[in-house]
Structures are given as C-alpha cells and as structure tokens.
PDB file of C-alpha atoms in Angstrom:
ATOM      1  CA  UNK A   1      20.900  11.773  -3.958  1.00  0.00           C
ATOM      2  CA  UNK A   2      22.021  14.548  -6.112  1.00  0.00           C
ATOM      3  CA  UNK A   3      24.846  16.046  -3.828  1.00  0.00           C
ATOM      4  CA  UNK A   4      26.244  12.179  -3.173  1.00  0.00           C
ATOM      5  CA  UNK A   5      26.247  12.123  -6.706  1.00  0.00           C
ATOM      6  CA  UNK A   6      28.603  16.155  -7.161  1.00  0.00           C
ATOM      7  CA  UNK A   7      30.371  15.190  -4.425  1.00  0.00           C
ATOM      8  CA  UNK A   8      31.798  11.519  -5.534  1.00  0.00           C
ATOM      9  CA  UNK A   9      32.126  13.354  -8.961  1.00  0.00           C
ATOM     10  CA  UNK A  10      34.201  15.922  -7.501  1.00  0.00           C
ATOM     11  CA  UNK A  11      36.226  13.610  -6.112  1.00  0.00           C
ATOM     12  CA  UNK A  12      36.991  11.597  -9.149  1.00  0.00           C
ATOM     13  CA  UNK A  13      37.895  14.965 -10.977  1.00  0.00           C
ATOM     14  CA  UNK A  14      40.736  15.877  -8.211  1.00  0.00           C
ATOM     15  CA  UNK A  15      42.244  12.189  -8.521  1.00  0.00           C
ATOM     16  CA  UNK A  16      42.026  12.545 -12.093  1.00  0.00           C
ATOM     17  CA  UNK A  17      43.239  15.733 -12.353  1.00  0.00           C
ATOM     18  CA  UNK A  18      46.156  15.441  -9.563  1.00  0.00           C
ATOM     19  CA  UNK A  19      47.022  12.294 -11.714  1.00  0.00           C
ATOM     20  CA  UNK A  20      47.583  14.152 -14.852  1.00  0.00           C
ATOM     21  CA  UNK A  21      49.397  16.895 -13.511  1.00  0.00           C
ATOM     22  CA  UNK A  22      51.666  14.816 -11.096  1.00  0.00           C
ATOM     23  CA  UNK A  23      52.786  13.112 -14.743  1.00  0.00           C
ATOM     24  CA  UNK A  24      55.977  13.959 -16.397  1.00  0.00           C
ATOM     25  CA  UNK A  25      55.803  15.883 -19.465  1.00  0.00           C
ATOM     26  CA  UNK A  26      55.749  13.441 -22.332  1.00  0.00           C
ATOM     27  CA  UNK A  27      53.419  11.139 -20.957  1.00  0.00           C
ATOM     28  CA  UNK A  28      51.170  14.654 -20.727  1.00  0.00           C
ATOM     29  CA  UNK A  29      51.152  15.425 -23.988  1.00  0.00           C
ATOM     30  CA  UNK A  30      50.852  11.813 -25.585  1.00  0.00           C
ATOM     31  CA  UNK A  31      47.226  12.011 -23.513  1.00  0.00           C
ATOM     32  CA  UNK A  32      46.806  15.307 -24.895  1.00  0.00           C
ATOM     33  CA  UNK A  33      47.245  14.226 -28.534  1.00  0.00           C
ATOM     34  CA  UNK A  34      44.858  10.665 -27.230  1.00  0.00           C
ATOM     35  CA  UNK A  35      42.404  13.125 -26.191  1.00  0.00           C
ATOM     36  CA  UNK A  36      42.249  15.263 -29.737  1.00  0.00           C
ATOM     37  CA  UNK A  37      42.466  12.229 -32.110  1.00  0.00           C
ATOM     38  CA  UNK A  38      39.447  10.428 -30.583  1.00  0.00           C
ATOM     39  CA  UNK A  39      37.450  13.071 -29.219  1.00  0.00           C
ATOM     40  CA  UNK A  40      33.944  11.277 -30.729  1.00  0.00           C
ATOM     41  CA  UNK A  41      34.903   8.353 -29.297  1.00  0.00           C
ATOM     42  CA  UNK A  42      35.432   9.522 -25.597  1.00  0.00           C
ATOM     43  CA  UNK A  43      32.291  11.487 -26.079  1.00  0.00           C
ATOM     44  CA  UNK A  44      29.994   8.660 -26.499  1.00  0.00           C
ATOM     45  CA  UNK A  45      31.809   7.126 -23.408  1.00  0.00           C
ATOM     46  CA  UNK A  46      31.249   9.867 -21.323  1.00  0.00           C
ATOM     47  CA  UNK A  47      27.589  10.046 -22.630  1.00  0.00           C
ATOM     48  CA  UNK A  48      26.830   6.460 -22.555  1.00  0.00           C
ATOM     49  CA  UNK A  49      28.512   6.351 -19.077  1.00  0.00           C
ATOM     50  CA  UNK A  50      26.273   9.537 -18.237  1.00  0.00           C
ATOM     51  CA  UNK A  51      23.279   7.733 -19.272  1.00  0.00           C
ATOM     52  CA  UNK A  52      24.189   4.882 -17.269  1.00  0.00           C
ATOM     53  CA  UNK A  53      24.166   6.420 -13.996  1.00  0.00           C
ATOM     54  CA  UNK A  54      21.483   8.555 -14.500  1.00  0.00           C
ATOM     55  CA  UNK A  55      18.942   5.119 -15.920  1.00  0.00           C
ATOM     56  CA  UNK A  56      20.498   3.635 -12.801  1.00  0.00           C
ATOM     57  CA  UNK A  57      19.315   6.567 -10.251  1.00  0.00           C
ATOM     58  CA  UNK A  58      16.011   6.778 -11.618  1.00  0.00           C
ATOM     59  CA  UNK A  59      15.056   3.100 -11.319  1.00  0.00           C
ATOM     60  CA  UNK A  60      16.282   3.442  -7.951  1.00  0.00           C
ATOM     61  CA  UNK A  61      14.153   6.174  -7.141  1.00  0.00           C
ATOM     62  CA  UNK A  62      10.913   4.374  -8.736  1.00  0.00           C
ATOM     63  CA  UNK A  63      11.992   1.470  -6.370  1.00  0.00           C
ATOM     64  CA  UNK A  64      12.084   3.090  -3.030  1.00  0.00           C
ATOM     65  CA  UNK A  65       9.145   5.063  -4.033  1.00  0.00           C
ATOM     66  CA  UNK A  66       7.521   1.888  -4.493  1.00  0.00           C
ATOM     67  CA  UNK A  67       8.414   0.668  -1.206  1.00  0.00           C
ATOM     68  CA  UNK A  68       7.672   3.917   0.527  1.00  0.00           C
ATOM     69  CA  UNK A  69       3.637   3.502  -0.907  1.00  0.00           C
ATOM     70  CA  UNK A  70       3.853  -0.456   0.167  1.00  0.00           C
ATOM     71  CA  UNK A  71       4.825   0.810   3.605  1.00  0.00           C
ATOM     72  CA  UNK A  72       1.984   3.394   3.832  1.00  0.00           C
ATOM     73  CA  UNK A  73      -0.297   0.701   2.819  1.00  0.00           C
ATOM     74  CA  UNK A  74       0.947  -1.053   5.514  1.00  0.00           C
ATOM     75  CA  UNK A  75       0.259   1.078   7.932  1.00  0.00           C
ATOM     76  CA  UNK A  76      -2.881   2.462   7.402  1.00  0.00           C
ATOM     77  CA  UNK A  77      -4.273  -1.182   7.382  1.00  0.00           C
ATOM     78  CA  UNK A  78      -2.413  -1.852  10.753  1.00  0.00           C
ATOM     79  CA  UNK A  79      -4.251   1.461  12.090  1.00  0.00           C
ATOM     80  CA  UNK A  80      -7.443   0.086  10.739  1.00  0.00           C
ATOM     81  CA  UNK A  81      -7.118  -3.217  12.213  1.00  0.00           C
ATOM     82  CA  UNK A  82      -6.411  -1.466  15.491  1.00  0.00           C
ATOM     83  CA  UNK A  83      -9.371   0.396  15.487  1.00  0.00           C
ATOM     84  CA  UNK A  84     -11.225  -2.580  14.156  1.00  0.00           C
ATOM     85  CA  UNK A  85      -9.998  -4.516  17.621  1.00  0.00           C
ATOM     86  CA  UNK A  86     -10.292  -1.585  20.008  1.00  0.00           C
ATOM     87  CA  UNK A  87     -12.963   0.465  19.374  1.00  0.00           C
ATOM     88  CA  UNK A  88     -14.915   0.487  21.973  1.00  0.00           C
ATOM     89  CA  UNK A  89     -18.289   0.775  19.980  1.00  0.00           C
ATOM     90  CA  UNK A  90     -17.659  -1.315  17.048  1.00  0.00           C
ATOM     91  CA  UNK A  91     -16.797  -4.065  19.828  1.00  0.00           C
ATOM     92  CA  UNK A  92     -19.955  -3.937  21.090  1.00  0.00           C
ATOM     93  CA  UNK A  93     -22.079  -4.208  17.474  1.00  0.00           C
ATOM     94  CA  UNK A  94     -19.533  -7.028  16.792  1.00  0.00           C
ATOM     95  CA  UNK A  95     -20.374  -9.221  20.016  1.00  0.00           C
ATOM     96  CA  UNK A  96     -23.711  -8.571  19.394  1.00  0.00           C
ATOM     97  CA  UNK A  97     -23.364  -9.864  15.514  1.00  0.00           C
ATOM     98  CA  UNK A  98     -21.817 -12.884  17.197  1.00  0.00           C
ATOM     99  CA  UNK A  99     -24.523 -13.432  19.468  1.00  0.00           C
ATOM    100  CA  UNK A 100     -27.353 -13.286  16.562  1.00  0.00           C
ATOM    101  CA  UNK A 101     -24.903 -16.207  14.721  1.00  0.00           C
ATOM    102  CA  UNK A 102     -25.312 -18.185  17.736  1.00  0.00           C
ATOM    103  CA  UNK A 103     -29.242 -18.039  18.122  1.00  0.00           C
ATOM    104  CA  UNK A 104     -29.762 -14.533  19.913  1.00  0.00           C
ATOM    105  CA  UNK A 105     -29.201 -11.126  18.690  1.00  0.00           C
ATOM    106  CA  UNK A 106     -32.536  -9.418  19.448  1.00  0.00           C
ATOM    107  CA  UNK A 107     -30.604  -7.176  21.306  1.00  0.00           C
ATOM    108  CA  UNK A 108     -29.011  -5.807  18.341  1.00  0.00           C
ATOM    109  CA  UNK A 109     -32.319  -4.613  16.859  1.00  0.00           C
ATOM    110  CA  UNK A 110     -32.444  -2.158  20.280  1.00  0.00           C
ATOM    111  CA  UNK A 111     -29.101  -1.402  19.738  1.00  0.00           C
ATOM    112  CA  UNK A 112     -27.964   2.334  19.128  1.00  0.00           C
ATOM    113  CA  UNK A 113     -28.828   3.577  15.102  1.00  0.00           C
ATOM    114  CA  UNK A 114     -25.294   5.619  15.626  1.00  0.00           C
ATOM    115  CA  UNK A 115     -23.718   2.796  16.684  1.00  0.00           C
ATOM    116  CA  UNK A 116     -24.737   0.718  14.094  1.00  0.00           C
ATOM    117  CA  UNK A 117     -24.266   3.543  11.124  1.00  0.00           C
ATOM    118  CA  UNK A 118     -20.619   3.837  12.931  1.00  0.00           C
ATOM    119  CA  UNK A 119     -19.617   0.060  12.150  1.00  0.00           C
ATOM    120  CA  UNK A 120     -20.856   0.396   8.827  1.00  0.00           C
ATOM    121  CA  UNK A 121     -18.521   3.699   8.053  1.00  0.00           C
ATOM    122  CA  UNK A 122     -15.769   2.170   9.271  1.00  0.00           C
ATOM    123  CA  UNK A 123     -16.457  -0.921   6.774  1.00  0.00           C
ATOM    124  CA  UNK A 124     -17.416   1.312   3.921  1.00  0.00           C
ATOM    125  CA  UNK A 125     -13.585   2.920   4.526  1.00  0.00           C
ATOM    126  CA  UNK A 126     -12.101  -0.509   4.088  1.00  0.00           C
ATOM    127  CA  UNK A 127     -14.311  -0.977   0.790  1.00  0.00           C
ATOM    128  CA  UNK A 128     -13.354   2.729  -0.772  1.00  0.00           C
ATOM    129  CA  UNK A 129      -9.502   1.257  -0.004  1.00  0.00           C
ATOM    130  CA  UNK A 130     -10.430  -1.880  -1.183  1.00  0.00           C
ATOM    131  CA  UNK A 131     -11.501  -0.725  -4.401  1.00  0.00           C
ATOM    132  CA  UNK A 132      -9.113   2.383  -4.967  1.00  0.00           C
ATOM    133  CA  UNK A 133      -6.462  -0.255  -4.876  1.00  0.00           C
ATOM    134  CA  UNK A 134      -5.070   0.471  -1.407  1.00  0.00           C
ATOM    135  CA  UNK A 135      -5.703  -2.963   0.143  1.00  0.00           C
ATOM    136  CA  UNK A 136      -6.249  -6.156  -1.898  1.00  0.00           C
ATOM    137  CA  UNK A 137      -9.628  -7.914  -1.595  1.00  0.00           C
ATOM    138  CA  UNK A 138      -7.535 -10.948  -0.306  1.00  0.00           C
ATOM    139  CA  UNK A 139      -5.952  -9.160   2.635  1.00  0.00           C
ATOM    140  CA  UNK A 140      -9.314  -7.049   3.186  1.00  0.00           C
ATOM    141  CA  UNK A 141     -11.390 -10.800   3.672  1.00  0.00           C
ATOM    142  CA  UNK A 142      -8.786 -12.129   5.687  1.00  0.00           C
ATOM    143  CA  UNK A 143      -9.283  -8.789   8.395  1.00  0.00           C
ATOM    144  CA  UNK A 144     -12.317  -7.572   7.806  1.00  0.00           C
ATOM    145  CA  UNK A 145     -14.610  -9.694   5.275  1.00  0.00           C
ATOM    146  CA  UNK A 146     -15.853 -12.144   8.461  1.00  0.00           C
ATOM    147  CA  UNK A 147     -17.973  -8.930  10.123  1.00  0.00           C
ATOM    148  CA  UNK A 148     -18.853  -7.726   6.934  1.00  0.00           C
ATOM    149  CA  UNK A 149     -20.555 -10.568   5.644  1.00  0.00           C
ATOM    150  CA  UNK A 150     -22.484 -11.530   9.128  1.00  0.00           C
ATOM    151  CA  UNK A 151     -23.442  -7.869   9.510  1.00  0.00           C
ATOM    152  CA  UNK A 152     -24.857  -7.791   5.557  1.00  0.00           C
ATOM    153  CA  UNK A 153     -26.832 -11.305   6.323  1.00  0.00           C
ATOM    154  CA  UNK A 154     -28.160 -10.297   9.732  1.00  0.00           C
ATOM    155  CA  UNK A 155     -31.557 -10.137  10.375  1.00  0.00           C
ATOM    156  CA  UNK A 156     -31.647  -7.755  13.386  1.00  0.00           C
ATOM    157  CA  UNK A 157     -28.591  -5.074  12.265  1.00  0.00           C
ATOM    158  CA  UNK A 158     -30.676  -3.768   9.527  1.00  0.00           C
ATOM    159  CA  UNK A 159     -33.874  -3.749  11.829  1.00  0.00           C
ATOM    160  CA  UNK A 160     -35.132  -0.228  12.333  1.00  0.00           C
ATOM    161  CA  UNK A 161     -32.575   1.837   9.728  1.00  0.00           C
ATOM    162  CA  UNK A 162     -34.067   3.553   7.482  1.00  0.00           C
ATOM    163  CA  UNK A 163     -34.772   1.912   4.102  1.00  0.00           C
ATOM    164  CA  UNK A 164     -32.583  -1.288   5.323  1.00  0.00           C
ATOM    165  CA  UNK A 165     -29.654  -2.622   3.852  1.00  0.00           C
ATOM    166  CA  UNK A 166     -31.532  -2.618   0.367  1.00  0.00           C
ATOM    167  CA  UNK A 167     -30.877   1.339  -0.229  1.00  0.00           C
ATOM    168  CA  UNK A 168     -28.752   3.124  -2.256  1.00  0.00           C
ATOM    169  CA  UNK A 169     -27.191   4.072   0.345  1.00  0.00           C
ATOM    170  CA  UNK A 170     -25.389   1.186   1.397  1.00  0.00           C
ATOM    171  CA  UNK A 171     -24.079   0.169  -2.106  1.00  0.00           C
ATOM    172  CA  UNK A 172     -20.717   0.519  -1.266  1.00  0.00           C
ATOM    173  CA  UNK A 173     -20.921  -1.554   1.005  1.00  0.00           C
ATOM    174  CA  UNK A 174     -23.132  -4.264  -0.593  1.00  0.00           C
ATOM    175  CA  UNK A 175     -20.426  -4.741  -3.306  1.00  0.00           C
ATOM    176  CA  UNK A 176     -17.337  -4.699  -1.109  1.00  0.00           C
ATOM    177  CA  UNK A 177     -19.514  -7.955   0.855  1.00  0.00           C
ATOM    178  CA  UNK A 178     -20.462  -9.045  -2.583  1.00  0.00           C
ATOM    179  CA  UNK A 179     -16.117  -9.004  -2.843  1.00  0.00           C
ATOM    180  CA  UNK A 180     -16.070 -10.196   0.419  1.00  0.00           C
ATOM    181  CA  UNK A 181     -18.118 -13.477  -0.032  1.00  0.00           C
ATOM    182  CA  UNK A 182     -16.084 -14.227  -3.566  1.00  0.00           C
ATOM    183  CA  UNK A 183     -12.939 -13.959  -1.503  1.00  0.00           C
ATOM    184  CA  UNK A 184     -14.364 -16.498   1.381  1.00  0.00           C
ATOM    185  CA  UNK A 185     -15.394 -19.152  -1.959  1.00  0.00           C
ATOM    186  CA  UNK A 186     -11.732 -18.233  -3.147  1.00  0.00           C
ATOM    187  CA  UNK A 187     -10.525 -18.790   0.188  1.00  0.00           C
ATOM    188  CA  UNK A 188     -12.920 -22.039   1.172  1.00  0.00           C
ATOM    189  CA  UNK A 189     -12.364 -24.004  -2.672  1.00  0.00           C
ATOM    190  CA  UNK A 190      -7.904 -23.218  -2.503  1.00  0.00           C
ATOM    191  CA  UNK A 191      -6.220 -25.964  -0.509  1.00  0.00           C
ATOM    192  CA  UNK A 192      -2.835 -24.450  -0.451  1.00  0.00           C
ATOM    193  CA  UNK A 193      -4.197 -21.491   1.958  1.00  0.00           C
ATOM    194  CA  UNK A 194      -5.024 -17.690   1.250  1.00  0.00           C
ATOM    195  CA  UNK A 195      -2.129 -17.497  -0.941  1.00  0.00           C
ATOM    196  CA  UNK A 196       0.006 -13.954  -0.729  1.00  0.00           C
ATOM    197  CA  UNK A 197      -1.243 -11.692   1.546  1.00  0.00           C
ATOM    198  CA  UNK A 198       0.731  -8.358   0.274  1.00  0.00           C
ATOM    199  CA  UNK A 199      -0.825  -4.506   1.082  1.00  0.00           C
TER     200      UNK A 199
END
C-alpha cells in the first residue's frame, strides 16, 4: 500500500516539477513570489490534503481487515460443517441419536464411550466459538443446535459416562444447548425466517 502510495507521489512530483521548469521565466517567478506570500496557507493544504489520504488509507485498511476475519470465520465454520457431515464416527452417534427420537436408541447406550466423548468435543468446539464470538448463536442453531439439543435430552447418550450429563464437566456444553434451545424458540416464535445468517 505504501510503495503505490511513493510511487504515484513520485509521479505527481516529476509532472509537477517538469511543468514548472518547462515554463517561461516570468510565469516562474510570479509562482515563486505565490509560493512566499502564502506559504501558511499552502501548508495547511498540503497538511489537510496529507491528512486526507492518510484517514482515507487507514479506514481502508480497518475494512479489508474486517473482511479478511469475516472470511476466516467463514471458513472455519465451512470446515466444521464438513467434519460435522463426514466424519465417519460422529455419523454413526448421530444416526443412532436419530434412531432413539424415533422410538429405539438402546443401541446407543452400548455404543463406544470414545465415540460418544468424540461428538461431544467436537460440539463443545462449536460452543467455545460460539461464545468467543467466532460464530453467532443464530448461525451455530441453524448447523449444529438440532444434534446438540437431541444429544443433551437423550436418555441413552449419557447412559454409562461417568457422572452423566449433570457434571461439571459438560458445562460448556450445557449452556451452548441452553443457547441452542433459545435460538430454536427464537427461530420457532419469528415468522419472517431465521433472519441474517452472517459468520
């Protein structure tokens, strides 16, 4: 930014200064005698003109390092989602989630302790984003809140951990389903949809 900046400077000192020189004599020193008697007043022009462009880069800056963040954001929820639909093991504990919904889901009690502790890290990263500010609560319901709230209700998930879903442990993730289940109320009671989704 800075050397686009010296070099179109650069450029507008040649023109000026080929101008100047490239004028006959009189005309040289009338701008000469311009330049002495108002030397304040081309100061704060130059200064104010100064302050100008350099007000101008900066907000520019602060802009595209606004967009750069909204773009990570973006991205690390896309890679999250991914993982969410293609993980292997977290489809399993999600199919079996579904299946307790629809009347079964014994299975799940017998199902893997890693397994299980796996789904719920990968949800607790969503609700450390979620409340860091990374991800708003509206876009993390929309992706994630569904599995989070059916795996906090379910009967057979917690069966066999240690302590159960009441522990200290699994605070965290209690409040982000706490979040979770605001955002489906939100979502349920507003008749013009979710509203903006934005990272």
């Amino acid at each position: 930014m800075f050397i686009k900046f010296a070099v179109q400077a650069n450029v507008v000192f040649r023109v000026t200064g080929n101008l100047f020189f490239n004028m006959p004599p009189l005309t040289q020193v009338y701008m000469l005698d311009f330049i002495k008697n108002n030397k304040e007043a081309i100061t704060i022009i130059v200064a104010t003109i100064t302050a100008a462009v350099t007000i101008f880069s900066f907000i520019r800056a602060l802009n595209e390092y606004r967009v750069q963040g909204q773009l990570k954001r973006a991205e690390l929820v896309r890679l999250w989602f991914n993982l969410f639909l293609t993980d292997q093991r977290l489809q399993v504990v999600k199919e079996l989630l579904e299946e307790e919904t629809e009347g079964g889901g014994a299975a799940l009690a017998r199902h893997k302790f890693i397994d299980r502790y796996y789904f719920l890290g990968r949800c607790e990263e969503v609700a450390i984003a979620v409340n860091s500010g990374l991800i708003k609560k509206n876009v993390a319901y929309y992706l994630f809140g569904y599995f989070a709230i059916i795996c906090w209700d379910s009967k057979y998930f917690w069966e066999g951990l240690p302590g159960g879903r009441d522990v200290k442990l699994w605070s965290v993730f209690g409040n982000f389903v706490t979040q979770m289940k605001e955002e489906r109320e939100a979502f349920n009671s507003d008749p013009s949809g979710p509203g903006k989704m934005i990272y």
